[in-house]
XYZ file of C-alpha atoms in Angstrom:
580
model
C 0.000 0.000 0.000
C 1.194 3.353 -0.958
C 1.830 5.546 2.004
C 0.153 8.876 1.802
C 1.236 12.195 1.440
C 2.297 14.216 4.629
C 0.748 17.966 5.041
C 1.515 19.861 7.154
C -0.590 20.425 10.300
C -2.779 23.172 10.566
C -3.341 24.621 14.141
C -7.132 26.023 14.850
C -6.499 29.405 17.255
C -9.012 30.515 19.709
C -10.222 33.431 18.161
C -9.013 36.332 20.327
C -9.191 39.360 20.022
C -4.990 39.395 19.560
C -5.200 36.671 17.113
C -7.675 37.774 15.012
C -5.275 41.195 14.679
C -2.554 39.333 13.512
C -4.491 37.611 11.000
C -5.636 40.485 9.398
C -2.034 41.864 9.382
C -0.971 38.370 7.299
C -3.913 38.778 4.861
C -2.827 42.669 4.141
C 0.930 41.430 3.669
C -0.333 38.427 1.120
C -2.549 40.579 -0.713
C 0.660 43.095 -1.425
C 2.945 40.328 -2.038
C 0.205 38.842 -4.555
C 0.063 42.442 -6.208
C 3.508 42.679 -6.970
C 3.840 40.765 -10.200
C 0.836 43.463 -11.129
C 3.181 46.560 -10.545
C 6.007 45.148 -12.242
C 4.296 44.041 -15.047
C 2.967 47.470 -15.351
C 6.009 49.675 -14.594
C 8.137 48.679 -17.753
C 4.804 50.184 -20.125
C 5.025 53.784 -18.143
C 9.075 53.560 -18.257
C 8.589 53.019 -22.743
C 6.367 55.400 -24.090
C 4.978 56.064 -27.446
C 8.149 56.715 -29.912
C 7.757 58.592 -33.210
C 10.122 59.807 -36.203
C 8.417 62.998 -35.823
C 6.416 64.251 -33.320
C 4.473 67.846 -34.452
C 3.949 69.220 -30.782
C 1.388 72.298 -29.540
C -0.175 73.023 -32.564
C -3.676 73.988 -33.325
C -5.150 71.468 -36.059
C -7.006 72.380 -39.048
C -7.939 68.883 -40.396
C -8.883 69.299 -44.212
C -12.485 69.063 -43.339
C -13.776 72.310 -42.654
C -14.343 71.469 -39.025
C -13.173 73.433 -35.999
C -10.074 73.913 -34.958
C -8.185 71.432 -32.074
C -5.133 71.250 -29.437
C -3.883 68.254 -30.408
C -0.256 66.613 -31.204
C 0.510 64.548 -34.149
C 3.078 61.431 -34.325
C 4.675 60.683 -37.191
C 6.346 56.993 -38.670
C 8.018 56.991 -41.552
C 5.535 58.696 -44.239
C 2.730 58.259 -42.163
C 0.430 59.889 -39.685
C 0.180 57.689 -37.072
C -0.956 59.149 -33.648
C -3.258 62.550 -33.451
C -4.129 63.448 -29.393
C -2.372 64.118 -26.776
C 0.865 62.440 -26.993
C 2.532 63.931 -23.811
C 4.695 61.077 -22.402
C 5.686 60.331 -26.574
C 9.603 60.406 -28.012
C 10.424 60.961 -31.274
C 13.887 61.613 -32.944
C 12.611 65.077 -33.979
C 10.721 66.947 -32.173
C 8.610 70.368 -33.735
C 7.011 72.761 -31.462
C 4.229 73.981 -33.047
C 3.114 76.339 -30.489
C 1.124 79.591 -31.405
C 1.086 77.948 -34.810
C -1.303 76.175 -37.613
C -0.660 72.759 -38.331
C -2.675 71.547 -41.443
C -2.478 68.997 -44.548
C -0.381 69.801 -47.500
C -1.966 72.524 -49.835
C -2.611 71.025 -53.306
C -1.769 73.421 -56.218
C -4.693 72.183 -58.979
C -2.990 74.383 -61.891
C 0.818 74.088 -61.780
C 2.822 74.823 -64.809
C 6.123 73.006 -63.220
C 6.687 70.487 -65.976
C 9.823 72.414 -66.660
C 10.732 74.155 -63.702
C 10.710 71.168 -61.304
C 13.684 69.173 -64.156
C 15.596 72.157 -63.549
C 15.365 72.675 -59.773
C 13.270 70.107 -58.008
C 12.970 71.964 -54.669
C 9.865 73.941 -56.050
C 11.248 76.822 -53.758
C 8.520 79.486 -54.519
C 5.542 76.568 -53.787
C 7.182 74.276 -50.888
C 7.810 78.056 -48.575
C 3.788 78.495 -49.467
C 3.072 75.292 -47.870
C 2.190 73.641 -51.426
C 3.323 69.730 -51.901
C 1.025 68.569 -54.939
C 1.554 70.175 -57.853
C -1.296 69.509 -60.393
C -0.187 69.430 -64.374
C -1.771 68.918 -67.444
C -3.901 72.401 -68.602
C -4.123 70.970 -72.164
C -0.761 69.960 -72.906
C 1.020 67.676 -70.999
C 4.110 65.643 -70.889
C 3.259 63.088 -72.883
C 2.219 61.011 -74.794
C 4.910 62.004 -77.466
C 6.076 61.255 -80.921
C 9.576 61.986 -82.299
C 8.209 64.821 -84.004
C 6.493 66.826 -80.736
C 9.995 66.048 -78.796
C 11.954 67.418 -81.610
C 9.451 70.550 -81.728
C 9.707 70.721 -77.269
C 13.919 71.163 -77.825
C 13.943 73.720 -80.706
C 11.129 75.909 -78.197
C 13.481 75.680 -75.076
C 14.395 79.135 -73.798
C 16.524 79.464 -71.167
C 15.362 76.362 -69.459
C 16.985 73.673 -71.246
C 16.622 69.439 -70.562
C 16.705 66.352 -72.245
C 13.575 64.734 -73.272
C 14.210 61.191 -71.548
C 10.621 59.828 -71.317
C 7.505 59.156 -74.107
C 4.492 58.457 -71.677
C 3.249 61.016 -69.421
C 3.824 58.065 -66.636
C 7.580 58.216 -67.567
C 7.545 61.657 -67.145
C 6.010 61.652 -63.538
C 8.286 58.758 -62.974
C 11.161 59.999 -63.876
C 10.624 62.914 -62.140
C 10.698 61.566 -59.166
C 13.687 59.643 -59.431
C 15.641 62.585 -60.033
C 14.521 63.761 -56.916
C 11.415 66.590 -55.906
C 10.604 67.711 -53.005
C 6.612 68.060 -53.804
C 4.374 65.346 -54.869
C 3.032 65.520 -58.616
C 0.344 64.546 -60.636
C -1.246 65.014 -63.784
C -4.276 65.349 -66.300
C -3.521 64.127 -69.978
C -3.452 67.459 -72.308
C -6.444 67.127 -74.748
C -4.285 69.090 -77.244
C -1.204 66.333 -76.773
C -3.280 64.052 -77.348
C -4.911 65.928 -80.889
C -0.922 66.508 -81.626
C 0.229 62.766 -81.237
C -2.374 61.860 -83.755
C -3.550 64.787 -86.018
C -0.816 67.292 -85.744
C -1.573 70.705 -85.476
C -3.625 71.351 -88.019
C -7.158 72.710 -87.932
C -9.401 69.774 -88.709
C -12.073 66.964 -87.533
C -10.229 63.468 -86.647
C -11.428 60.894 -88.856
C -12.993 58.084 -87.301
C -9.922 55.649 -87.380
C -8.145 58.701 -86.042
C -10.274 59.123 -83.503
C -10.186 55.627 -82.152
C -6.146 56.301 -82.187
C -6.973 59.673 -79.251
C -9.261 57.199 -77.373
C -6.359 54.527 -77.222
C -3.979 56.754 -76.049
C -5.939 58.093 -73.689
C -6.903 53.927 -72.518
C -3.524 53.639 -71.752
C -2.268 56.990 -69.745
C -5.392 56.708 -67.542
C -4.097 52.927 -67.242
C -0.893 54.491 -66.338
C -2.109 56.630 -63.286
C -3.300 59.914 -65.448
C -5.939 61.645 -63.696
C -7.999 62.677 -66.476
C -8.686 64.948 -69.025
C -7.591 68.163 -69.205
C -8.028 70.953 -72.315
C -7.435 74.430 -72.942
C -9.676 75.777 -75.371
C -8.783 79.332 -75.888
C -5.305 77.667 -77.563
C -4.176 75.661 -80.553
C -4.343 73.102 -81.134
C -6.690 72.674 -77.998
C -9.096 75.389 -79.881
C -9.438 72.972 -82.778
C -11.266 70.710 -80.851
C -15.126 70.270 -81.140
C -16.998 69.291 -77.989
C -17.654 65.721 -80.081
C -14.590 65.075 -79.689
C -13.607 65.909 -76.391
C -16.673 63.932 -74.829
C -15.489 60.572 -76.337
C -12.194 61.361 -75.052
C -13.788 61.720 -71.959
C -15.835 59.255 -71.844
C -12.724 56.527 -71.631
C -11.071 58.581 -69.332
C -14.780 58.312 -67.159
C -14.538 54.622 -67.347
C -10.924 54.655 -64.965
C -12.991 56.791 -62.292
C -11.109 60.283 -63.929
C -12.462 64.111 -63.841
C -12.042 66.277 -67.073
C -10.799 69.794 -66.492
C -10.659 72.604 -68.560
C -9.661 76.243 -69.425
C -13.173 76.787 -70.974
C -13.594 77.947 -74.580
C -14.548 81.870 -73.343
C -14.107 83.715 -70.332
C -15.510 86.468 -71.714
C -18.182 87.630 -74.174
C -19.118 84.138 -74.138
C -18.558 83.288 -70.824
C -22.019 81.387 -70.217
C -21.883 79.597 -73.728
C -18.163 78.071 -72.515
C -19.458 77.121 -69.128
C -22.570 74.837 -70.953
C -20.256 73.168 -73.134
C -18.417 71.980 -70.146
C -21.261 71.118 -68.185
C -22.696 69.154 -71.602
C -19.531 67.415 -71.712
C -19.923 66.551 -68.093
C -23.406 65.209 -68.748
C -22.774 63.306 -71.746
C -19.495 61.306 -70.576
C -20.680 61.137 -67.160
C -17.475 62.644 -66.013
C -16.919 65.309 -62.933
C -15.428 68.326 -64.716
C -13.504 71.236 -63.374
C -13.275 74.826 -64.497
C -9.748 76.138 -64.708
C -9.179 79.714 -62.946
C -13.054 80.372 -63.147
C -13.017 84.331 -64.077
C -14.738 87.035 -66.519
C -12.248 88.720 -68.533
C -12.701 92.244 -69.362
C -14.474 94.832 -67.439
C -17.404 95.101 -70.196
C -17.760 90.869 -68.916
C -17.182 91.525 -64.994
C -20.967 91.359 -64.723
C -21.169 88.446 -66.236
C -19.572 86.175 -62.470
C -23.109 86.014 -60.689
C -24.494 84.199 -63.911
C -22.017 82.114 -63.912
C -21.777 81.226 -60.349
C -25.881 80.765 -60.549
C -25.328 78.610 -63.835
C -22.962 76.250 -61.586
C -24.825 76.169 -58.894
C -27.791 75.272 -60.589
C -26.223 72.268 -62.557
C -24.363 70.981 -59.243
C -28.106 71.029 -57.890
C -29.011 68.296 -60.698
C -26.422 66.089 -58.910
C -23.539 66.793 -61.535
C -20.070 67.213 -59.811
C -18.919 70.844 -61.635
C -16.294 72.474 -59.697
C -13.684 75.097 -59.968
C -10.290 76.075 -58.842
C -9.028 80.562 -59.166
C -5.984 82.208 -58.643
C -6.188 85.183 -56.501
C -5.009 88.503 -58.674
C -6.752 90.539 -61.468
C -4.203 89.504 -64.128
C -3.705 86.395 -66.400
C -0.206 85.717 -67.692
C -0.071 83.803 -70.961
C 1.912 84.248 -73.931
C 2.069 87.618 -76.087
C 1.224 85.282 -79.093
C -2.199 84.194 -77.760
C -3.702 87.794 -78.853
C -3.270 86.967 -81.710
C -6.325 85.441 -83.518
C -6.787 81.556 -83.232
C -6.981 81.009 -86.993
C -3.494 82.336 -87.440
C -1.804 79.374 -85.046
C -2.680 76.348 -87.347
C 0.794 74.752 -87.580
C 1.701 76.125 -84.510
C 4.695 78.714 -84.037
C 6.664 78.699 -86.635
C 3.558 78.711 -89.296
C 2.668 81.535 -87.046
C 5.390 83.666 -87.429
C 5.919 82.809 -91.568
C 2.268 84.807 -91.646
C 3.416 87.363 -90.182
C 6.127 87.722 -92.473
C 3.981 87.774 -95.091
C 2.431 91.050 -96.216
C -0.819 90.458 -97.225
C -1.407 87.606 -94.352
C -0.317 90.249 -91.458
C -2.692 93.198 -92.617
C -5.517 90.614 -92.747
C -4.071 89.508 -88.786
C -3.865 93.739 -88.122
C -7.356 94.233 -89.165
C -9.246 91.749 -87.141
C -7.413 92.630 -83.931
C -8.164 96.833 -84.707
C -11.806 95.483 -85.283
C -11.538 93.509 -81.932
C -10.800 96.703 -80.168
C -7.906 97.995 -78.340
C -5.080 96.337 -76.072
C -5.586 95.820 -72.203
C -2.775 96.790 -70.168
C -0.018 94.375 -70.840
C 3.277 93.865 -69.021
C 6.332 92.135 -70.887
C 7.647 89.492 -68.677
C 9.888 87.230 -70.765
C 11.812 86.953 -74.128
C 13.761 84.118 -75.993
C 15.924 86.875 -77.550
C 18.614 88.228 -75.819
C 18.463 91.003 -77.492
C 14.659 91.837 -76.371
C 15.709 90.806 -72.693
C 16.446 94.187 -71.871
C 12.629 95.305 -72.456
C 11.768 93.119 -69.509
C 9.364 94.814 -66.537
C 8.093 97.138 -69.761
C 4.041 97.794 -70.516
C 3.238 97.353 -74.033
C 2.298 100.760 -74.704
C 5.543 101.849 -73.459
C 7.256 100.061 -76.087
C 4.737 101.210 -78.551
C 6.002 104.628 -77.984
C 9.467 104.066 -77.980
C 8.659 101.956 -81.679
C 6.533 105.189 -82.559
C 3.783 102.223 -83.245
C 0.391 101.669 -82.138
C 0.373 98.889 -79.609
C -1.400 96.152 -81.911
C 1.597 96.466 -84.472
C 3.992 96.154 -81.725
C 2.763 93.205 -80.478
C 2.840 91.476 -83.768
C 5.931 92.642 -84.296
C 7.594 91.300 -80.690
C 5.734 87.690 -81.464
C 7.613 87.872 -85.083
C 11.144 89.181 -83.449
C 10.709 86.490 -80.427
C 9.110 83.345 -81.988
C 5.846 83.541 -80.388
C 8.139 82.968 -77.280
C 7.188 86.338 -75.822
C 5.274 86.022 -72.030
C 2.987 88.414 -70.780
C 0.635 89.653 -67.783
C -2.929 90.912 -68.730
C -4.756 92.953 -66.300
C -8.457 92.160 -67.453
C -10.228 90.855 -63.530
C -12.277 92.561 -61.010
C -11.294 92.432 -57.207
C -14.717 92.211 -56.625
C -15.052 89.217 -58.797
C -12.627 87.058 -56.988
C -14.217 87.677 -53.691
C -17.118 86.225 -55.108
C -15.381 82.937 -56.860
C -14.011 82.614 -53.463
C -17.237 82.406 -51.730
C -18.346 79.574 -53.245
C -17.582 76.342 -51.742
C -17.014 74.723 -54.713
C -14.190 76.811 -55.476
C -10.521 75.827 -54.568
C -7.192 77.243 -55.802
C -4.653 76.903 -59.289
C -1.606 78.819 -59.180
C -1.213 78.809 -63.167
C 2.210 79.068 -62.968
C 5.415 77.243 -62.436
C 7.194 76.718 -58.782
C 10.698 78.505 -59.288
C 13.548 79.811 -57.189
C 14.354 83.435 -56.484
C 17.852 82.336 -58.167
C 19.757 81.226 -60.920
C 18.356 80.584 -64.900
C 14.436 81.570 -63.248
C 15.520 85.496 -62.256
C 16.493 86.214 -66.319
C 12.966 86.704 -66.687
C 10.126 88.217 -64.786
C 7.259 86.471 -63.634
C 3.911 86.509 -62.842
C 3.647 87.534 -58.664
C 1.296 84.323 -58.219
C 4.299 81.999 -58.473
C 5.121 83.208 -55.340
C 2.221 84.357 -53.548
C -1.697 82.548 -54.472
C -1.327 80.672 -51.911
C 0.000 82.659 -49.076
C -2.579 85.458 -50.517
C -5.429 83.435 -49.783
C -4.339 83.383 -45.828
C -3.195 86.642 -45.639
C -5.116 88.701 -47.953
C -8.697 86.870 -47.759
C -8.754 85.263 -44.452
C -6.690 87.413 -42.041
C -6.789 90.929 -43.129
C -10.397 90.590 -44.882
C -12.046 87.955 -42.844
C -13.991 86.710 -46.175
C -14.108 83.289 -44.607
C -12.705 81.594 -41.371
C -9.209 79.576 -41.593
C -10.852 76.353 -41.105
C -12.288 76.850 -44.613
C -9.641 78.163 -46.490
C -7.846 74.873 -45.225
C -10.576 72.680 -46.187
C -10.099 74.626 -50.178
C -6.577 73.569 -50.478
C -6.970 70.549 -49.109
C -9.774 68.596 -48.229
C -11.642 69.510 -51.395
C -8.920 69.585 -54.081
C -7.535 65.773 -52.937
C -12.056 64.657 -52.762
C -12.352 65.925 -56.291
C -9.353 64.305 -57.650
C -9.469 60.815 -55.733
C -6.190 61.280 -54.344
C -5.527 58.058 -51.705
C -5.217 59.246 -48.424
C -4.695 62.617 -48.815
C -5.981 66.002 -47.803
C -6.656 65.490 -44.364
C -4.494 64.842 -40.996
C -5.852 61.765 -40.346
C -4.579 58.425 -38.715
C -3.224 56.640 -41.691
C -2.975 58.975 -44.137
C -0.095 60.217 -45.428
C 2.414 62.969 -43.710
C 1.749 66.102 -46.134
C 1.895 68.515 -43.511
C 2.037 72.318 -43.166
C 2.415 74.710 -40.038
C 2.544 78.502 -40.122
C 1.612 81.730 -38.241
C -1.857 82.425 -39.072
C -1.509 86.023 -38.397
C 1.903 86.344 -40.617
C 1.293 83.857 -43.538
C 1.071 86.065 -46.933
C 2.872 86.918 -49.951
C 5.104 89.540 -50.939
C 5.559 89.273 -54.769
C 4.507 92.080 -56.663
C 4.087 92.774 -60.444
C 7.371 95.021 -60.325
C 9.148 92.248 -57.807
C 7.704 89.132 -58.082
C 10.580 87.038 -57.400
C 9.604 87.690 -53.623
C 9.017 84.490 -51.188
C 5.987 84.256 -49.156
C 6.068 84.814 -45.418
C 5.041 82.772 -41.849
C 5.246 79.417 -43.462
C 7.906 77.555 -40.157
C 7.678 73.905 -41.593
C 6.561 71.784 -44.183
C 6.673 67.515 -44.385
C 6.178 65.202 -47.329
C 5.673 61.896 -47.195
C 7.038 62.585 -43.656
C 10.089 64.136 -44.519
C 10.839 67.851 -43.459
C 11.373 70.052 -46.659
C 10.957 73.406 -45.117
C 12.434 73.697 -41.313
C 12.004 77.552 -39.603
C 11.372 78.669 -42.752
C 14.062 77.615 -44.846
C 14.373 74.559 -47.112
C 16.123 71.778 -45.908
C 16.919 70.476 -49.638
C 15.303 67.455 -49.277
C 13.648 65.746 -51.804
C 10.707 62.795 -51.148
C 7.924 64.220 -53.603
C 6.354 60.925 -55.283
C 4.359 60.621 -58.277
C 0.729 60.275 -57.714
C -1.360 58.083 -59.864
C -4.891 58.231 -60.808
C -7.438 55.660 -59.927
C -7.266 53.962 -63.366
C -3.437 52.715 -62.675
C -2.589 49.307 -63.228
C -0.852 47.632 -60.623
C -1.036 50.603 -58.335
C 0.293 50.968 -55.146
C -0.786 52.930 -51.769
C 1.453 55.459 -52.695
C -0.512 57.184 -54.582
């Protein structure tokens, strides 16, 4: 038989009033001896806090929303937001007080002409110290698709910004843009007129069918490639050759891959209305959201022409159709000195421009129907090919009229001859009045219609427009601090929020958990521009930082060099990836 276990012997105590004291005593030392594995399991959890690459500390959040304002820190890893709250015991290997300060999303530039400017200098100086970091391309002509023939015709044109044409496919271009390094992100629309140009040239004429089925193809595979959409420019050749027909198949394909079609309309004047129903008919027909580029009435005789239109929009956005619009904040347009020049006059493009002008009989006819037109509005020479002409930079057009003892129609069609058509202008045509009501609309977000530059090297030869430098910063400044036209939350949301919803942009456009670290933080009551039309090489002021993809670019103000811009692909990419 097994013997049985000994236990040990338990001894039953009268209950006294001594014993039951010391029993209480061993069940209080038990209970704190049990307890300790508790604390020390606990312990090492306060002792390791929350750890960050960045951590954005003190600042007042504006989310991309609209919504009110919030104390609140924000944790960054790698290129993503990954904390928002209060993060007070958190470590992070840099550390940005963003006391006294805004801290929003990344603004997103829907009009950027830096399809140049950022292969020359990728910092995108005159953009990055605004707080922009996407730049939005493709206002009718973009970067590709391209035959031999429109690469050979992009070198001859090259001014003073010269490059090698390295790419065919506008997703080449983006690509190869950002491996050569940028510090803002980029995206892009495919030009309506590239598209016309890779198949038909630049002549004035209807695409056959087959032809036709060519522009749709193309356009299947750069909305495959990560294009965003459509985007024309109407008031240009070859862009101005194109019948609404045409431009709705083209968008219907481009509808298919989720895209948006986006246009500088036909008329932003006399025919203002007319322009704005074609858009919205083309909007209807390929069942396609559609934008209106810099939304404006040119020419005072037009300025009361902006209610209709706003009513017109407002009333077709009421039928459920998505029409929106982006602005840029001044009263003049900056184009080339060549666009004055009647459309007819263009087929061939520059150089078949300038042989009819050489011609006798071909420039009275030219003359004529810009006299009969009416006279020039103020117009400010900001750039020349020739270096001989260089020297009549910062000059009006009349001015140089007088000195040529010509009226200032002649002149102009003389400069266009003597540069090439290179010849850049600024147009004072807008009413101040006008913009304030674009602005009010919540519909209505902002284009910059220029290119991001440096106050430096090649980009100081020539003059520029002021809203290089400053749409941006004007908005806060001008419009929201000095004028109170609308509260900071909203002007946030504009440049934000609503530019990244209307293009599909993946995560985004807000400060959110998970989305990625675009961020921006400036002094509300110091953020504004300083260009002017006499000095507009002029950076913008109270912008302290700027991130993207969670990399500083802009640190108290200055930029740090860095360079983690990505290219952003539309919905319709194959293969795409979440960085986009």
């Amino acid at each position: 038989m097994a013997e049985l276990p000994s236990y040990p012997r338990i001894t039953l105590l009268k209950p006294t009033p001594g014993n039951i004291t010391n029993l209480l005593r061993a069940l209080l030392t038990l209970i704190a001896v049990v307890s300790l594995p508790i604390t020390a399991i606990a312990a090492p959890a306060l002792a390791n806090p929350a750890r960050f690459d960045v951590l954005i500390r003190n600042g007042t959040l504006y989310d991309g929303s609209g919504a009110p304002p919030r104390q609140a820190d924000v944790g960054i890893t790698g290129d993503t937001i990954t904390a928002i709250g209060e993060l007070g015991q958190a470590e992070a290997r840099t550390v940005i007080d963003a006391r006294g300060c805004a801290v929003a999303p990344g603004f997103i530039n829907m009009l950027s002409w830096s399809t140049v400017s950022l292969l020359i200098d990728g910092r995108s100086q005159s953009e990055i110290r605004q707080g922009v970091t996407t730049e939005i391309m493709g206002e009718g002509e973009s970067m590709g698709p391209l035959t031999d023939a429109m690469k050979q015709r992009m070198l001859t044109r090259q001014g003073d910004l010269r490059f090698e044409i390295e790419w065919t496919t506008l997703s080449e271009y983006l690509s190869h843009l950002e491996k050569r390094g940028i510090s803002p992100n980029v995206a892009s629309f495919i030009g309506s007129g590239t598209i016309r140009e890779n198949i038909i040239g630049l002549q004035n004429r209807r695409p056959t069918a087959a032809e036709m089925d060519k522009m749709c193809e193309l356009v299947r595979q750069e909305m495959e490639g990560g294009a965003l959409g459509i985007g024309s420019s109407l008031v240009y050749a070859p862009d101005s050759f194109s019948t609404a027909e045409e431009l709705t198949q083209m968008c219907r394909v481009a509808s298919r891959y989720g895209g948006m079609y986006i246009s500088h309309i036909r008329n932003e004047g006399e025919n203002l209305l007319g322009a704005i129903r074609e858009l919205v008919q083309i909007s209807r027909d390929a069942r396609i959201p559609a934008e209106i580029y810099h939304l404006k009435a040119g020419g005072e005789s037009n300025w009361n022409k902006i209610e209709q239109a706003i009513a017109l929009i407002n009333a077709t956005r009421a039928e459920g159709l998505r029409i929106t619009a982006d602005v840029y904040l001044y009263t003049a347009s900056s184009n080339r000195l060549a666009s004055k020049i009647p459309v007819w006059a263009h087929e061939g493009g520059d150089e078949a421009l300038c042989e009819r002008l050489r011609k006798p009989a071909t420039r009275k006819r030219i003359s004529e129907e810009m006299h009969r037109r009416g006279g020039m509005l103020k117009t400010l020479l900001i750039g020349f090919d020739s270096e001989q002409l260089k020297p009549l930079t910062g000059k009006t057009l009349s001015e140089v009229a007088r000195m040529r003892g010509k009226d200032e129609i002649e002149t102009c069609l003389e400069l266009v001859d003597e540069d090439n058509a290179f010849t850049r202008v600024v147009t004072f045509s807008m009413s101040e009045d006008n913009i304030r009501k674009q602005l009010l609309q919540p519909w209505v977000s902002l284009g910059s219609d220029a290119a991001s530059i440096s106050a430096e090297g090649v980009f100081i030869k020539s003059s520029t427009h002021p809203r290089a430098y400053g749409n941006f910063a004007r908005l806060f400044g001008k419009y929201v601090h000095a004028e109170k036209l609308m509260p900071l939350q909203e002007a946030v949301r504009r440049v934000t929020g609503l530019p990244a919803s209307n293009l599909g942009l993946v995560r985004r456009g807000n400060l959110k958990e998970g989305f990625f670290a675009d961020i921006v933080i400036f002094q509300p009551d110091q953020f504004s521009d300083t260009a002017t039309y006499e000095n507009p090489h002029r950076y913008a002021v109270g912008m302290r930082h700027v991130l993207v993809n969670g990399v500083q670019v802009l640190k108290d103000g200055e930029h740090t060099g860095a360079k983690p811009g990505r290219a952003l692909w539309g919905p319709g990419r194959k293969s795409k990836s979440d960085a986009s």
